[in-house]
Amino acid sequence: MTDRTRDPESLRSHQWYGTEGLRSFSHRARTRQLGYLPEEHLGKPVIAVLNTWSDINPCHVHLRDRAQAVKRGVWQAGGFPLEFPVSTLSETFQKPTPMLYRNMLAMETEELLRSYPVDGAVLLGGCDKSTPALLMGAASVDLPAVFVPAGPMLPGHWRDEVLGSGTDMWKYWDDRRAGLIGDAELAELENGLARSPGTCMTMGTASTLTAAAEALGVTMPGASSVPAVDSGHDRMAAASGRRIVALVHRELKLSAILTRAAYEDAVATVLALGGSTNAVIHLIAMAGRSQVPLTLDDFDRIARTVPVLANLRPGGQYLMEDFHFAGGLPAFLAQLEDVLHLDRPTVAHDSLREQLAGARVHNREVIRPRSRPLAQEGGVAVLRGNLCPDGAVIKHIAAEPRLLRHTGPAVVFDDYRTMQRTINDPSLGITADTVLVLRNAGPKGGPGMPEYGMLPIPDHLLKEGVRDMVRISDARMSGTSYGTCVLHVAPESYVGGPLALVRTGDAVTLDVAARSLRLEVSDEELARRRAAWTPPPAKYERGYGALYSEQITQADTGCDFAFLSRPGEVPDPYAG
C-alpha cells in the first residue's frame, strides 16, 4: 500500500476543531482542559480506541494494557488517539446470555463513532459477541477501522494432560457425573483450566469469530491467533494503531473491505476451520450491516467446496497456540487460495493475494494439507425439513458418526430449568436412542438464545458409557461444545415455529447427509396442534428487554434488530 497524507481540512474531525465558529473554539478549549497542547491534536487524524476491557471479563482483562499499545502506535504514526470504554460482553458471567446484548454494543459502537470527532477507529474485543458487535456498529458508520483481537489464553493443564477451556470442562463434568472422578480432581481442574487472560484457546466461538475478522481483512495479518499474553500481542496492537492512521489518510472505509467477496471468504474460513456454529448467526448479521445479502444457503453451498483442515478442539486435537506457531491464519488461508477471492483489499495490503504471499505451514498435523483433511466438507451443515422450515444447523464434525442418520422418539422439555430439574427422572424413559428436544430457548424465548443446545445426557446413560445423543433446540451452543446437537431451529418455538408442536413420543429423523430434519407426524395432525397452540406471554414489560423482544429477528437472518439491519441513511451530526 502506498500511503499519503490528507489535507487536515478534509478530516471529519476538522468540523469539530478547525472552523472559525464558537463551537470549534469551545471544542479546542475543552481539549486544553483535557491537558492536550494544540500541536498534539490539531490537523491530525483523531482515532477512537474502543475498549471492551472490564474487571469481570477474563477474556479482555489485559485490554487495558493493549489500548496503551494501540495509542502508542497512533502517536507514532502522527494521529491523536482517544480511548472510549464500551460495554463488555463476558461469556463467562453475563446472564441470561451476552447474546441478548450484542446488538446493544453494536448500537453503542455506531453512535459513539458517529457522534464524536472521530476519523477512524481501532476496536478491541474478542470474547464471542464482542467481535461481531464492534464490527456491526463500525460497518454501519463506515469509517476506516482496524480490529484488534483479544487473543487466546494459554493452554490449560491438569496433571499430565493439556486442557482446552470449555471443551474439557464439559468432558470432565460428565466424568464426574459418571463417577469417574471426584471433587478433589474437580478442584484441581478449576485451577488448571484457564491459566491466563484471553479467550478460549480452542476453536470455539471467540477464535472462530476473530479468525473470520482476519479473513474479512479487518485485522493485521496473523492477529487472530496471537496468544493474549505473548509480547507479539502488544506489538500487533501497536502496529494496528499505526495502520489506522494510514487508513484514514487513504480514506479506506470499512465498506471497501467488507464486500460480498470478503464475507464469502470468511464463511469458507469458518467452515474449513471446523469453527463454531455461532459464526453462522454473527456473519449473517455482520453482512446485513454491510448491506451484503448472506443466507444459510450460502453457508451450505460453500461448505460443500471446502474441507476441514484445522486439527483443533473441539473437533480435533490441538489448541490455538499450536495453530499460531503452525503459521496462523495466513498459512491456513494459503491452503484455500483456490476458493478465496484473492484480489480484494485488506486493511494491511492492497490484496489478500499480497497478504498471503510467502505464508508457510510449519506443522502439518495442526494445519492439514488438502490431501489429508479432517473432513471432506466444511464443519457445519444446514438442515431443512418440516421441523425447521427456515433452517437449522449442526456441527457434524463434532458428532458421533453413528448419529448422523438417526430416528428416535422425542422427549420434550418446555424450558431449560425444567430440563435441568428432570433430566435424570427415570419416569421419562430416556434411552440412548431418545431425541432430546428443548424449546423456548430461541431469540425471543430464551430470551437471547442462550447456549443451552448441548443438553446434558442423563447420569444413568453416562455411567453406561453413552457420551452422545441427538439433541434439538432453538438455542445456540458454545463453540467449545461438541455432540450431535441440532441448533438454531427456525422459526423458534416461542413464536409458533414447528418445534412448539412436538410432543414426547413423536418420532424425529435426522439425516445430515440429506440435510434433513423431520418430525414424523402428518401434516393434518400438525395443523390440529397448531390450531390449539397459544402464544406465550411477553418476557419483558419494559426496558431494554422490551426493545429487544420487539425488534429481534430470527436466527436465520442473524438476530439483529429490525430497525438497525434495514437500509437507510443516517446523517452525520452538525458539529458547528
XYZ file of C-alpha atoms in Angstrom:
576
model
C 0.000 0.000 0.000
C 1.269 3.456 -0.892
C 0.269 5.824 1.889
C -0.357 9.541 1.611
C -1.221 12.406 3.945
C -4.615 14.062 3.742
C -5.243 17.781 3.886
C -6.220 18.428 7.548
C -9.315 20.310 6.377
C -10.628 17.143 4.727
C -10.658 15.209 8.015
C -14.029 14.560 9.603
C -12.702 15.871 12.941
C -11.979 19.230 11.306
C -15.692 20.027 11.647
C -15.235 19.978 15.427
C -11.782 21.562 15.698
C -10.870 23.556 12.615
C -13.611 26.052 11.808
C -13.833 29.665 12.956
C -17.076 29.476 14.931
C -17.896 29.480 18.621
C -18.342 25.694 18.720
C -14.834 24.991 17.417
C -13.441 27.477 19.928
C -15.297 25.608 22.658
C -14.061 22.203 21.444
C -10.456 23.412 21.401
C -10.810 24.957 24.852
C -12.239 21.741 26.276
C -9.400 19.753 24.704
C -6.980 22.071 26.546
C -8.988 21.165 29.651
C -8.049 17.551 28.955
C -4.410 18.573 29.080
C -3.503 18.453 25.379
C -1.436 21.037 23.530
C -2.717 22.307 20.152
C 0.179 20.675 18.316
C -0.747 17.290 19.804
C -4.066 17.067 18.004
C -4.897 19.909 15.617
C -4.818 18.791 11.989
C -4.151 15.160 12.964
C -6.439 12.149 12.420
C -8.461 11.546 15.571
C -8.590 7.829 16.312
C -11.186 6.312 18.630
C -9.835 3.341 20.570
C -12.952 1.399 21.608
C -12.045 -0.805 24.549
C -14.219 -3.631 25.920
C -11.933 -4.101 28.930
C -13.544 -4.970 32.259
C -12.518 -6.338 35.653
C -15.103 -9.116 35.262
C -14.268 -10.170 31.719
C -11.320 -12.603 31.869
C -11.146 -12.683 28.069
C -10.485 -8.919 27.989
C -8.791 -8.174 31.313
C -5.495 -7.408 29.532
C -7.039 -4.979 27.041
C -6.408 -2.002 29.328
C -2.695 -2.518 28.569
C -3.275 -3.293 24.889
C -5.124 0.005 24.464
C -1.937 1.754 25.555
C -0.014 -0.107 22.858
C -2.599 0.905 20.259
C -2.338 4.534 21.338
C 1.450 4.305 21.148
C 1.144 3.212 17.549
C -1.319 6.003 16.749
C 1.008 8.636 18.232
C 3.970 7.204 16.301
C 2.062 7.492 13.027
C 1.034 11.082 13.648
C -2.503 10.536 14.870
C -4.356 11.586 18.007
C -5.815 8.624 19.967
C -8.775 8.849 22.322
C -9.851 5.805 24.325
C -13.579 5.088 24.770
C -14.813 2.485 27.274
C -17.679 0.485 25.772
C -19.863 -2.370 27.004
C -18.048 -5.539 27.940
C -19.797 -8.764 26.947
C -18.474 -11.549 29.167
C -19.490 -15.015 28.033
C -18.366 -16.294 31.409
C -20.528 -14.220 33.715
C -23.270 -12.306 31.880
C -26.783 -13.750 32.194
C -29.040 -14.877 30.699
C -26.554 -14.589 27.812
C -24.380 -11.853 26.303
C -26.158 -12.588 23.028
C -29.000 -10.540 24.497
C -26.629 -7.551 24.491
C -24.686 -7.990 21.254
C -26.916 -5.511 19.468
C -26.649 -3.052 22.357
C -22.854 -2.954 21.963
C -23.321 -2.619 18.210
C -25.589 0.398 18.794
C -23.141 1.899 21.276
C -20.272 1.466 18.837
C -22.200 3.046 15.996
C -23.420 6.036 17.949
C -20.088 6.777 19.661
C -18.245 6.782 16.346
C -20.942 8.883 14.713
C -21.353 11.495 17.438
C -17.732 12.263 18.373
C -14.932 13.954 16.366
C -13.554 10.662 15.066
C -11.752 9.982 11.771
C -11.083 6.280 12.303
C -11.336 3.570 14.951
C -9.435 0.694 16.497
C -11.787 -1.880 18.002
C -10.542 -4.040 20.881
C -12.522 -7.207 21.572
C -12.554 -10.955 21.197
C -14.964 -12.655 23.602
C -17.680 -14.248 21.493
C -20.225 -11.465 20.941
C -17.851 -8.503 21.103
C -16.226 -9.173 17.713
C -19.462 -9.120 15.677
C -20.946 -6.316 17.790
C -17.990 -3.970 17.274
C -17.798 -4.702 13.553
C -21.565 -4.392 13.071
C -21.550 -0.947 14.651
C -18.438 0.193 12.812
C -19.791 -1.062 9.485
C -22.954 0.973 9.999
C -20.896 4.159 10.421
C -18.428 3.208 7.662
C -15.257 4.887 8.872
C -11.765 3.385 8.485
C -11.343 0.763 11.216
C -8.954 -1.939 12.407
C -9.952 -4.768 14.755
C -7.559 -5.954 17.496
C -8.441 -9.485 18.692
C -8.025 -10.155 22.410
C -6.115 -13.358 21.644
C -6.438 -16.863 23.097
C -5.389 -17.722 26.646
C -2.568 -20.114 27.464
C -3.279 -23.864 27.190
C -4.785 -25.402 30.296
C -3.003 -28.106 32.280
C -4.090 -30.801 34.709
C -1.591 -33.407 35.863
C -0.116 -34.752 32.613
C -2.937 -33.510 30.348
C -3.225 -30.397 28.214
C -6.696 -28.909 28.603
C -8.906 -26.893 26.294
C -11.226 -24.443 28.054
C -14.875 -25.265 27.599
C -14.287 -28.492 25.699
C -12.544 -30.247 28.579
C -14.838 -28.590 31.100
C -17.801 -30.390 29.514
C -15.830 -33.639 29.292
C -14.673 -33.745 32.895
C -18.002 -32.535 34.254
C -19.590 -35.541 32.570
C -16.814 -37.737 34.008
C -17.749 -36.517 37.471
C -21.446 -37.194 36.819
C -20.476 -40.673 35.630
C -18.486 -41.283 38.825
C -15.096 -41.434 37.076
C -13.564 -38.520 39.013
C -14.411 -36.859 42.314
C -14.401 -33.472 43.999
C -10.639 -33.462 44.567
C -9.936 -33.850 40.859
C -12.549 -31.236 40.048
C -10.884 -28.749 42.410
C -7.568 -29.318 40.643
C -9.259 -28.794 37.284
C -10.635 -25.439 38.477
C -7.068 -24.228 38.932
C -5.732 -25.551 35.635
C -8.487 -24.999 33.093
C -7.971 -21.276 32.434
C -4.441 -20.057 33.210
C -4.192 -16.556 31.786
C -6.112 -13.645 30.299
C -7.552 -14.267 26.855
C -10.345 -16.027 25.049
C -10.915 -19.786 24.903
C -7.883 -21.463 23.355
C -9.944 -23.968 21.407
C -11.616 -23.209 18.060
C -14.634 -22.003 19.995
C -16.775 -19.031 19.086
C -14.176 -16.432 20.090
C -11.385 -17.878 17.948
C -13.824 -18.609 15.124
C -15.049 -15.004 15.009
C -11.608 -13.421 15.306
C -10.409 -15.724 12.511
C -13.411 -14.588 10.481
C -12.434 -10.965 11.175
C -8.924 -11.651 9.905
C -10.318 -13.424 6.838
C -12.568 -10.430 6.205
C -9.413 -8.326 6.131
C -10.004 -6.039 9.123
C -7.046 -7.144 11.295
C -3.306 -7.121 10.883
C -2.081 -10.361 9.255
C -1.865 -13.217 11.755
C -3.549 -11.180 14.504
C -6.346 -13.612 15.284
C -4.183 -16.321 16.837
C -1.503 -14.335 18.723
C -1.727 -15.569 22.343
C -3.104 -12.897 24.656
C -0.043 -12.816 26.932
C 2.591 -13.110 24.181
C 4.726 -9.996 23.646
C 3.763 -10.320 19.995
C 0.241 -9.348 21.019
C 1.491 -5.994 22.287
C 3.414 -5.474 19.053
C 0.347 -6.355 16.975
C -1.715 -3.817 18.939
C 0.873 -1.080 18.297
C 1.022 -2.000 14.602
C -2.778 -1.710 14.454
C -2.523 1.795 15.874
C -0.024 2.790 13.222
C -2.091 1.203 10.480
C -5.334 3.009 11.281
C -3.679 6.387 10.773
C -2.558 5.304 7.305
C -6.084 4.079 6.506
C -7.571 7.431 7.474
C -5.131 9.213 5.195
C -6.019 6.811 2.376
C -9.748 7.248 3.121
C -10.132 3.462 3.046
C -13.512 2.922 4.674
C -14.828 -0.371 6.012
C -17.223 -0.653 3.078
C -14.230 -1.075 0.760
C -13.089 -4.049 2.876
C -16.384 -5.683 3.884
C -17.582 -6.747 0.445
C -19.570 -9.748 -0.730
C -16.282 -11.437 -1.660
C -14.887 -10.830 1.836
C -17.931 -12.338 3.527
C -17.817 -15.408 1.293
C -14.160 -15.870 2.215
C -14.997 -15.510 5.904
C -17.655 -18.222 5.558
C -15.166 -20.507 3.798
C -12.650 -19.846 6.575
C -15.100 -20.688 9.353
C -16.161 -23.904 7.639
C -12.611 -25.030 6.863
C -11.589 -24.339 10.464
C -14.411 -26.522 11.756
C -15.473 -23.398 13.607
C -18.365 -22.532 15.857
C -21.976 -22.706 14.691
C -22.443 -19.271 16.283
C -20.498 -17.778 13.382
C -23.482 -18.513 11.132
C -25.696 -16.075 13.031
C -22.994 -13.450 13.510
C -21.689 -13.371 9.938
C -25.219 -13.065 8.574
C -25.818 -10.127 10.933
C -22.476 -8.509 10.082
C -23.103 -8.867 6.358
C -26.522 -7.305 6.811
C -24.910 -4.206 8.309
C -22.673 -4.052 5.220
C -25.775 -4.338 3.003
C -24.433 -7.659 1.730
C -27.060 -10.447 1.454
C -25.802 -13.604 3.167
C -28.018 -16.619 3.894
C -27.951 -20.121 5.315
C -27.913 -21.408 1.747
C -24.596 -19.625 1.193
C -23.122 -21.482 4.155
C -24.362 -24.832 2.893
C -23.160 -24.126 -0.655
C -19.686 -23.070 0.462
C -19.460 -25.968 2.946
C -19.532 -28.378 0.035
C -16.470 -26.711 -1.549
C -14.034 -26.638 1.390
C -12.525 -29.402 3.531
C -11.809 -29.100 7.258
C -8.065 -28.548 7.583
C -7.653 -27.245 11.158
C -6.942 -30.051 13.623
C -8.229 -28.030 16.575
C -10.500 -28.851 19.504
C -13.363 -29.477 19.887
C -13.408 -31.268 16.521
C -9.685 -32.064 16.506
C -6.640 -32.418 18.731
C -4.676 -29.176 19.114
C -5.147 -25.697 20.607
C -4.823 -22.128 19.348
C -1.219 -21.643 20.439
C -0.294 -24.673 18.325
C -2.218 -23.131 15.425
C -0.405 -19.816 15.823
C 3.039 -21.365 15.714
C 1.996 -23.637 12.845
C 1.634 -20.485 10.757
C -1.655 -18.994 11.931
C -4.411 -17.870 9.628
C -2.145 -16.636 6.796
C -0.699 -20.139 6.426
C -4.146 -21.660 6.798
C -5.712 -19.439 4.140
C -2.836 -20.175 1.787
C -4.159 -23.765 1.678
C -7.517 -22.450 0.425
C -6.383 -19.996 -2.238
C -8.358 -21.761 -4.961
C -11.670 -20.941 -3.228
C -10.803 -17.424 -1.992
C -11.183 -14.011 -3.631
C -7.530 -13.039 -3.678
C -7.763 -9.652 -5.359
C -9.836 -7.879 -2.709
C -8.172 -5.372 -0.347
C -7.467 -5.770 3.355
C -6.563 -3.125 5.914
C -2.913 -4.163 5.631
C -2.435 -4.852 1.909
C -3.794 -3.911 -1.481
C -4.934 -7.521 -1.953
C -5.432 -10.709 0.014
C -3.078 -12.325 -2.507
C -0.299 -9.978 -1.391
C -1.142 -10.600 2.269
C -0.803 -14.372 1.892
C 2.379 -14.296 -0.204
C 5.098 -16.334 1.468
C 2.837 -17.828 4.157
C 4.013 -21.296 5.148
C 2.657 -24.127 7.265
C 5.155 -25.220 9.919
C 3.207 -28.147 11.378
C 1.170 -30.319 9.015
C -0.585 -32.062 11.889
C -2.124 -28.828 13.135
C -2.901 -27.365 9.703
C -3.587 -30.344 7.480
C -2.837 -30.437 3.743
C -5.716 -30.688 1.295
C -4.711 -34.304 0.655
C -5.298 -35.236 4.308
C -8.264 -33.257 5.682
C -10.104 -33.925 8.912
C -13.307 -33.931 6.878
C -14.038 -33.683 3.172
C -16.659 -30.952 3.651
C -16.929 -27.886 5.871
C -17.689 -28.456 9.533
C -21.238 -27.037 9.673
C -24.267 -28.374 7.818
C -27.547 -26.555 7.242
C -30.681 -28.653 7.728
C -34.188 -28.205 6.313
C -37.456 -30.018 6.901
C -40.874 -29.721 8.481
C -39.277 -29.181 11.892
C -37.120 -26.289 10.684
C -38.682 -24.703 7.580
C -36.341 -21.693 7.868
C -33.335 -23.841 8.657
C -31.232 -25.270 11.476
C -27.518 -26.012 11.813
C -25.364 -28.839 13.120
C -21.614 -29.050 13.670
C -21.433 -32.551 12.312
C -17.654 -32.954 12.665
C -18.121 -32.790 16.463
C -20.817 -35.506 16.464
C -20.569 -39.270 16.771
C -20.831 -40.612 13.192
C -23.396 -43.249 14.184
C -25.899 -40.486 14.997
C -25.631 -38.512 11.764
C -28.553 -40.542 10.464
C -30.901 -41.381 13.292
C -34.596 -41.795 14.055
C -35.771 -41.836 17.639
C -38.620 -40.886 19.958
C -38.640 -37.348 21.316
C -38.574 -36.372 24.962
C -39.608 -32.723 25.077
C -38.663 -30.062 27.605
C -40.543 -26.756 27.579
C -37.751 -24.765 29.213
C -34.175 -25.140 30.365
C -34.892 -25.034 34.098
C -37.393 -27.854 33.822
C -34.884 -29.851 31.792
C -32.185 -29.338 34.461
C -34.558 -30.446 37.189
C -35.975 -33.519 35.450
C -33.334 -34.841 33.021
C -32.446 -37.683 35.407
C -36.064 -38.628 36.164
C -36.385 -42.383 35.406
C -40.053 -41.957 34.513
C -39.054 -40.090 31.323
C -37.719 -43.366 29.951
C -34.747 -41.739 28.232
C -32.505 -44.185 26.353
C -29.516 -43.764 24.083
C -31.921 -43.675 21.120
C -34.051 -40.862 22.540
C -34.038 -37.477 20.798
C -33.870 -34.747 23.453
C -35.852 -31.656 22.441
C -35.624 -28.276 24.171
C -37.879 -25.412 23.155
C -38.495 -21.805 24.225
C -34.752 -21.154 24.132
C -34.550 -19.092 20.928
C -34.045 -15.358 20.338
C -37.331 -14.329 21.979
C -37.989 -17.400 24.079
C -34.596 -17.711 25.764
C -34.534 -14.773 25.960
C -31.462 -14.009 23.892
C -30.930 -17.518 22.532
C -28.660 -18.816 25.342
C -26.070 -21.556 24.839
C -28.360 -24.315 26.080
C -28.112 -26.502 22.977
C -25.670 -29.089 24.344
C -28.344 -30.683 26.522
C -26.899 -32.870 29.287
C -27.002 -36.624 28.885
C -28.780 -38.304 31.835
C -26.489 -39.633 34.575
C -27.555 -43.249 34.114
C -26.560 -43.178 30.439
C -23.205 -41.544 31.203
C -22.486 -44.359 33.645
C -23.283 -46.843 30.853
C -20.708 -45.140 28.628
C -23.081 -43.092 26.442
C -21.403 -39.775 25.556
C -23.548 -38.509 22.695
C -27.230 -38.330 21.812
C -29.280 -36.424 19.248
C -30.346 -33.121 20.790
C -32.525 -30.499 19.098
C -33.321 -26.945 20.170
C -33.895 -23.388 19.038
C -30.956 -22.412 21.283
C -27.282 -21.979 20.461
C -24.364 -23.868 21.981
C -20.873 -22.839 22.963
C -18.322 -23.137 20.195
C -16.277 -25.225 22.627
C -19.118 -27.770 22.876
C -19.497 -30.995 20.944
C -22.026 -33.685 20.202
C -24.934 -34.316 17.844
C -26.672 -31.046 18.629
C -29.120 -29.531 16.142
C -29.269 -25.807 16.839
C -30.882 -22.518 15.755
C -34.149 -24.196 14.718
C -36.108 -21.503 12.892
C -38.660 -20.203 13.357
C -38.251 -20.646 17.110
C -40.950 -22.320 19.173
C -41.759 -19.143 21.126
C -43.212 -17.528 18.000
C -45.058 -20.671 16.918
C -42.408 -22.486 14.914
C -42.921 -26.247 14.409
C -40.729 -27.016 17.418
C -43.648 -25.761 19.530
C -45.777 -28.619 18.190
C -43.515 -31.556 19.059
C -44.823 -33.963 21.696
C -42.965 -36.525 23.760
C -43.055 -39.831 21.887
C -43.099 -38.298 18.390
C -40.516 -39.822 16.067
C -37.849 -37.424 14.804
C -35.453 -38.176 11.944
C -32.072 -36.512 11.497
C -30.230 -37.162 8.235
C -27.163 -34.932 7.909
C -26.111 -36.320 4.524
C -29.543 -35.422 3.153
C -29.515 -32.119 5.100
C -32.865 -33.096 6.573
C -34.610 -32.772 9.947
C -38.149 -34.155 10.055
C -40.897 -34.653 12.581
C -42.592 -37.916 11.578
C -46.105 -36.571 12.133
C -48.699 -35.990 9.430
C -49.436 -32.516 8.141
C -53.039 -32.910 9.270
C -52.022 -33.683 12.853
C -49.580 -30.758 12.873
C -52.369 -28.475 11.651
C -54.583 -29.621 14.538
C -51.814 -28.980 17.036
C -51.123 -25.564 15.544
C -54.772 -24.576 15.864
C -54.629 -25.440 19.570
C -51.342 -23.596 20.222
C -51.481 -20.284 22.087
C -48.638 -17.725 22.157
C -46.808 -17.396 25.474
C -46.833 -14.079 27.357
C -44.136 -11.479 26.675
C -40.914 -11.950 28.617
C -40.408 -8.240 29.270
C -42.846 -5.434 30.019
C -40.298 -2.592 29.879
C -36.662 -1.647 29.465
C -34.051 -2.893 27.045
C -35.587 -6.360 27.150
C -38.849 -4.997 25.751
C -36.989 -3.236 22.919
C -35.083 -6.455 22.259
C -38.258 -8.545 22.122
C -39.980 -6.107 19.775
C -37.101 -5.784 17.318
C -35.115 -9.049 17.340
C -35.119 -11.088 14.134
C -34.846 -14.867 13.871
C -31.658 -16.934 13.793
C -31.686 -17.500 10.045
C -31.477 -13.730 9.462
C -28.815 -13.010 12.083
C -30.756 -11.980 15.221
C -30.153 -8.302 14.533
C -32.646 -5.596 15.428
C -35.014 -4.887 12.566
C -34.562 -1.119 12.856
C -30.761 -1.479 12.719
C -30.482 -4.004 9.911
C -32.726 -2.258 7.417
C -31.157 0.002 4.777
C -31.358 3.761 5.161
C -29.282 6.891 5.542
C -28.200 8.345 8.883
C -26.786 11.872 8.621
C -23.528 12.905 10.239
C -24.163 15.290 13.125
C -23.738 19.020 12.599
C -20.707 19.966 14.693
C -20.600 23.736 14.204
